[in-house]
Short mmCIF file of C-alpha atoms and ligand atoms in Angstrom, two decimals:
data_model
loop_
_atom_site.label_atom_id
_atom_site.label_comp_id
_atom_site.label_asym_id
_atom_site.label_seq_id
_atom_site.Cartn_x
_atom_site.Cartn_y
_atom_site.Cartn_z
CA MET A 1 -23.84 -43.88 -14.95
CA GLU A 2 -23.58 -45.87 -18.23
CA SER A 3 -24.20 -49.16 -16.41
CA LYS A 4 -27.62 -47.85 -15.31
CA ALA A 5 -28.75 -46.97 -18.83
CA ASN A 6 -30.95 -50.03 -19.26
CA PHE A 7 -32.88 -49.96 -16.01
CA THR A 8 -36.17 -51.80 -15.97
CA THR A 9 -37.63 -51.76 -12.44
CA SER A 10 -38.71 -48.90 -10.16
CA THR A 11 -35.94 -49.94 -7.74
CA ASP A 12 -33.46 -49.41 -10.57
CA LYS A 13 -34.95 -45.98 -11.20
CA CYS A 14 -34.61 -45.06 -7.51
CA LEU A 15 -31.06 -46.33 -7.46
CA LEU A 16 -30.28 -44.29 -10.55
CA GLN A 17 -31.81 -41.18 -9.02
CA SER A 18 -29.93 -41.63 -5.75
CA ASP A 19 -26.70 -42.32 -7.67
CA GLU A 20 -27.21 -39.19 -9.72
CA LEU A 21 -27.93 -37.18 -6.61
CA TYR A 22 -24.85 -38.63 -4.97
CA GLU A 23 -22.69 -37.78 -7.95
CA ALA A 24 -24.15 -34.28 -8.21
CA GLY A 25 -23.50 -33.80 -4.47
CA THR A 26 -19.94 -35.06 -4.80
CA LEU A 27 -19.35 -32.76 -7.75
CA LEU A 28 -20.74 -29.82 -5.79
CA ILE A 29 -18.45 -30.60 -2.85
CA ILE A 30 -15.43 -30.86 -5.18
CA LEU A 31 -16.31 -27.51 -6.76
CA LEU A 32 -16.87 -25.91 -3.35
CA LYS A 33 -13.54 -27.24 -2.09
CA LYS A 34 -11.81 -25.92 -5.19
CA PHE A 35 -13.48 -22.52 -4.77
CA ILE A 36 -12.49 -22.29 -1.10
CA TYR A 37 -8.94 -23.52 -1.82
CA VAL A 38 -8.39 -20.99 -4.63
CA HIS A 39 -9.77 -18.12 -2.56
CA VAL A 40 -7.86 -19.02 0.60
CA LEU A 41 -4.70 -19.21 -1.50
CA GLU A 42 -5.51 -15.85 -3.04
CA VAL A 43 -5.97 -14.24 0.38
CA LEU A 44 -2.82 -15.85 1.77
CA SER A 45 -0.69 -14.95 -1.23
CA GLU A 46 -1.99 -11.37 -1.19
CA ARG A 47 -0.90 -11.09 2.42
CA ALA A 48 2.33 -13.00 1.82
CA VAL A 49 3.82 -9.90 0.18
CA MET A 50 3.68 -8.30 3.65
CA GLY A 51 6.64 -10.40 4.75
CA THR A 52 10.14 -9.03 4.20
CA SER A 53 11.61 -10.51 1.02
CA PRO A 54 14.28 -13.21 1.50
CA ASP A 55 17.09 -11.19 -0.13
CA ALA A 56 16.40 -8.25 2.21
CA GLY A 57 16.22 -10.77 5.07
CA GLN A 58 19.60 -12.22 4.10
CA PHE A 59 21.06 -8.71 3.97
CA MET A 60 19.61 -7.86 7.37
CA ALA A 61 20.95 -11.05 8.94
CA LEU A 62 24.43 -10.16 7.69
CA LEU A 63 24.08 -6.63 9.03
CA LEU A 64 22.93 -7.96 12.40
CA LYS A 65 25.92 -10.29 12.60
CA LEU A 66 28.24 -7.35 11.88
CA ILE A 67 26.58 -5.11 14.50
CA ASN A 68 25.97 -7.87 17.07
CA PRO A 69 23.20 -5.84 18.79
CA LYS A 70 21.87 -6.68 22.25
CA LYS A 71 19.00 -4.21 22.51
CA THR A 72 16.76 -3.91 19.49
CA ILE A 73 13.32 -2.71 18.40
CA GLU A 74 11.12 -3.95 15.59
CA ILE A 75 8.13 -1.95 14.40
CA GLY A 76 5.81 -4.06 12.21
CA VAL A 77 5.97 -7.76 13.00
CA PHE A 78 3.20 -9.36 10.89
CA THR A 79 3.78 -13.15 11.07
CA GLY A 80 7.31 -12.68 12.37
CA TYR A 81 9.69 -13.39 9.48
CA SER A 82 12.05 -10.48 10.19
CA LEU A 83 11.49 -10.93 13.92
CA LEU A 84 12.56 -14.58 13.77
CA LEU A 85 15.63 -13.82 11.70
CA THR A 86 16.61 -11.07 14.17
CA ALA A 87 16.00 -13.35 17.15
CA LEU A 88 18.08 -16.11 15.54
CA THR A 89 20.94 -13.75 14.72
CA ILE A 90 21.43 -11.61 17.84
CA PRO A 91 23.29 -13.03 20.87
CA ASP A 92 21.47 -15.28 23.33
CA ASP A 93 21.12 -12.48 25.88
CA GLY A 94 19.89 -10.04 23.20
CA LYS A 95 16.40 -8.54 23.44
CA ILE A 96 13.85 -7.39 20.88
CA THR A 97 10.99 -5.06 21.70
CA ALA A 98 8.59 -6.10 18.93
CA ILE A 99 5.57 -3.89 18.26
CA ASP A 100 2.53 -4.52 16.09
CA ILE A 101 -1.08 -3.40 16.22
CA ASN A 102 -2.17 -6.94 15.45
CA ARG A 103 -1.26 -9.83 17.74
CA SER A 104 -3.18 -12.41 15.72
CA THR A 105 -0.71 -12.39 12.80
CA TYR A 106 2.22 -12.64 15.26
CA GLU A 107 0.53 -15.72 16.70
CA ILE A 108 0.55 -17.44 13.29
CA GLY A 109 4.36 -17.48 13.35
CA LEU A 110 4.73 -17.89 17.10
CA PRO A 111 4.92 -21.73 17.10
CA ILE A 112 7.93 -21.53 14.76
CA ILE A 113 9.58 -18.91 16.99
CA GLU A 114 8.98 -21.20 19.98
CA LYS A 115 10.32 -24.23 18.12
CA SER A 116 13.44 -22.24 17.23
CA GLY A 117 14.17 -21.66 20.93
CA VAL A 118 14.43 -17.86 20.66
CA LYS A 119 11.16 -16.68 22.21
CA HIS A 120 12.96 -15.58 25.41
CA LYS A 121 14.57 -12.77 23.38
CA ILE A 122 11.23 -11.27 22.33
CA ASN A 123 8.98 -8.85 24.17
CA PHE A 124 5.94 -8.58 21.89
CA ILE A 125 3.73 -5.51 22.46
CA GLU A 126 0.38 -5.29 20.73
CA SER A 127 -0.09 -1.58 20.16
CA GLU A 128 0.25 1.36 17.84
CA ALA A 129 4.02 1.87 17.70
CA LEU A 130 4.23 5.62 18.44
CA PRO A 131 2.78 5.49 21.99
CA VAL A 132 5.13 2.60 22.82
CA LEU A 133 8.15 4.62 21.65
CA ASP A 134 6.88 7.58 23.72
CA GLN A 135 6.52 5.31 26.72
CA LEU A 136 10.06 3.98 26.28
CA LEU A 137 11.35 7.55 26.05
CA LYS A 138 9.69 8.52 29.34
CA ASP A 139 12.23 6.31 31.08
CA PRO A 140 15.61 8.09 30.88
CA GLU A 141 17.26 4.66 31.26
CA ASN A 142 16.13 3.83 27.72
CA LYS A 143 17.54 6.91 26.01
CA GLU A 144 20.49 6.21 23.74
CA THR A 145 20.60 2.53 24.75
CA PHE A 146 19.31 0.68 21.67
CA ASP A 147 21.79 -0.81 19.21
CA PHE A 148 19.45 -1.61 16.35
CA ALA A 149 15.94 -0.97 15.04
CA PHE A 150 13.97 -2.33 12.09
CA VAL A 151 10.97 -0.38 10.81
CA ASP A 152 8.48 -2.13 8.53
CA ALA A 153 5.04 -0.73 9.34
CA ASP A 154 2.83 2.17 8.16
CA LYS A 155 4.96 4.21 5.75
CA ILE A 156 3.12 7.41 6.61
CA ASN A 157 4.69 7.37 10.10
CA TYR A 158 8.30 6.58 9.15
CA ALA A 159 9.51 10.15 9.84
CA ASN A 160 7.75 10.12 13.24
CA TYR A 161 9.39 6.78 14.07
CA HIS A 162 12.75 8.15 12.94
CA GLU A 163 12.59 11.11 15.35
CA LYS A 164 11.81 8.88 18.34
CA LEU A 165 14.29 6.18 17.32
CA LEU A 166 17.12 8.70 17.07
CA GLU A 167 16.57 9.43 20.77
CA LEU A 168 16.50 5.75 21.64
CA LEU A 169 19.51 4.68 19.54
CA LYS A 170 23.07 4.88 20.84
CA PRO A 171 25.43 7.00 18.76
CA GLY A 172 26.63 4.48 16.19
CA GLY A 173 23.32 2.60 16.50
CA VAL A 174 21.62 1.49 13.30
CA VAL A 175 18.05 1.73 12.08
CA VAL A 176 16.88 -0.05 8.92
CA TYR A 177 13.76 1.10 7.07
CA ASP A 178 12.04 -1.36 4.76
CA ASN A 179 10.17 -0.63 1.49
CA THR A 180 11.90 2.65 0.70
CA LEU A 181 11.65 1.90 -3.05
CA TRP A 182 7.98 0.88 -2.71
CA GLY A 183 7.91 -1.44 -5.68
CA GLY A 184 10.01 1.00 -7.72
CA SER A 185 7.10 3.45 -7.67
CA VAL A 186 9.23 6.16 -6.02
CA ALA A 187 10.97 6.57 -9.40
CA MET A 188 7.83 6.39 -11.55
CA PRO A 189 5.72 9.25 -12.86
CA GLU A 190 2.62 9.70 -10.72
CA ASP A 191 0.16 8.73 -13.47
CA SER A 192 1.83 5.34 -13.98
CA VAL A 193 1.49 4.34 -10.32
CA PRO A 194 -1.58 2.27 -9.40
CA LYS A 195 -3.96 4.39 -7.30
CA PHE A 196 -3.84 2.08 -4.27
CA ARG A 197 -0.04 2.54 -4.08
CA LEU A 198 -0.02 6.34 -4.38
CA ALA A 199 -0.36 7.38 -0.72
CA SER A 200 2.46 5.11 0.48
CA ARG A 201 4.54 5.96 -2.62
CA ASP A 202 4.25 9.68 -1.84
CA ALA A 203 5.07 8.99 1.81
CA ALA A 204 8.15 6.98 0.73
CA ILE A 205 9.36 9.80 -1.55
CA GLU A 206 8.92 12.36 1.25
CA PHE A 207 10.66 10.10 3.73
CA ASN A 208 13.59 9.42 1.38
CA LYS A 209 14.07 13.18 0.90
CA TYR A 210 13.82 13.75 4.63
CA LEU A 211 16.46 11.10 5.37
CA GLY A 212 18.69 12.44 2.59
CA ASN A 213 18.68 15.85 4.32
CA ASP A 214 19.15 14.51 7.84
CA THR A 215 22.67 15.37 8.97
CA ARG A 216 22.27 13.33 12.18
CA VAL A 217 22.61 10.06 10.26
CA GLN A 218 24.81 8.38 7.67
CA ILE A 219 22.61 6.52 5.19
CA SER A 220 22.69 4.04 2.36
CA GLN A 221 19.68 2.99 0.32
CA VAL A 222 20.22 -0.61 -0.71
CA PRO A 223 18.17 -1.97 -3.64
CA VAL A 224 17.48 -5.42 -2.19
CA GLY A 225 13.94 -6.63 -1.72
CA ASP A 226 11.66 -3.63 -1.85
CA GLY A 227 14.54 -1.28 -0.98
CA VAL A 228 15.97 -0.96 2.51
CA THR A 229 17.58 2.19 3.84
CA VAL A 230 20.27 1.71 6.45
CA CYS A 231 20.92 4.68 8.79
CA ARG A 232 23.73 4.93 11.27
CA ARG A 233 23.22 7.47 14.02
CA LEU A 234 26.20 9.83 14.07
N1 SAM B 1 8.38 -7.20 9.21
C1 SAM B 1 7.34 -8.13 8.87
C2 SAM B 1 7.92 -9.36 8.20
O1 SAM B 1 9.09 -9.37 7.81
O2 SAM B 1 7.20 -10.35 8.02
C3 SAM B 1 6.30 -7.53 7.97
C4 SAM B 1 5.56 -6.37 8.55
S1 SAM B 1 4.11 -5.95 7.63
C5 SAM B 1 4.74 -5.30 6.16
C6 SAM B 1 3.55 -4.48 8.44
C7 SAM B 1 3.01 -4.70 9.83
O3 SAM B 1 2.92 -3.41 10.44
C8 SAM B 1 1.61 -5.31 9.90
O4 SAM B 1 1.65 -6.50 10.65
C9 SAM B 1 0.76 -4.24 10.59
O5 SAM B 1 -0.17 -4.76 11.51
C10 SAM B 1 1.82 -3.40 11.32
N2 SAM B 1 1.43 -2.00 11.54
C11 SAM B 1 0.84 -1.16 10.66
N3 SAM B 1 0.66 0.05 11.22
C12 SAM B 1 1.16 -0.02 12.48
C13 SAM B 1 1.28 0.90 13.56
N4 SAM B 1 0.83 2.14 13.45
N5 SAM B 1 1.86 0.48 14.71
C14 SAM B 1 2.30 -0.80 14.83
N6 SAM B 1 2.22 -1.72 13.85
C15 SAM B 1 1.66 -1.34 12.69
CA1 CA B 2 8.16 -4.66 4.32
#
């Protein structure tokens, strides 16, 4: 810009104007890119909290190695973090019935699952989870045959999932529920909990009480990640 300060001819003026326009356009593009980048990051990071936290994942992988399950269910797949860790941990002939209402998020992680060579263990079903559990229960061959289940979906339905899963799990089978501390909000007074967390927080409190009173299972609430509750069917 400075080098054009002493222009004398009309060609110089045109050049200056086109240079200025070019620079203004470039600046606009840079700002637009920055805006898009920041907002895409915001959206992605907001959704990133949906994934199971790595410490809970590490705990679950250890649990899976101890149980060595062959027939498992996962409710709530998202991009497949917990699904991948389960698929990597169970034996090669193990199977996972993986249910989520949204296939598109599963497809984001699918290339990594394929690259890891464990896709053959996964039967992904795009659906509300409850009808799938009902469908499984219609076949008597499925009753009391599952070794392991992981539930990480709509908190409001956890008790409904629990009832169906208890029929599907073998005695001694294990179900793990994620987010049972719900950001610690289960132990906070109601007026200190952000409004958008209240419904799931109340559902988590109800569910924790319900599990605590359930004599059909042995439980332990483990404060890793967002709180996972491990239940062994008696
Ligand atoms: N386990 C995943 C992981 O480790 O990355 C995270 C699951 S994310 C917290 C919850 C998922 O549950 C979402 O992908 C959502 O689509 C799914 N979901 C919510 N309500 C559902 C329902 N009623 N039936 C099936 N899936 C549901
Ligand atoms: Ca979760």
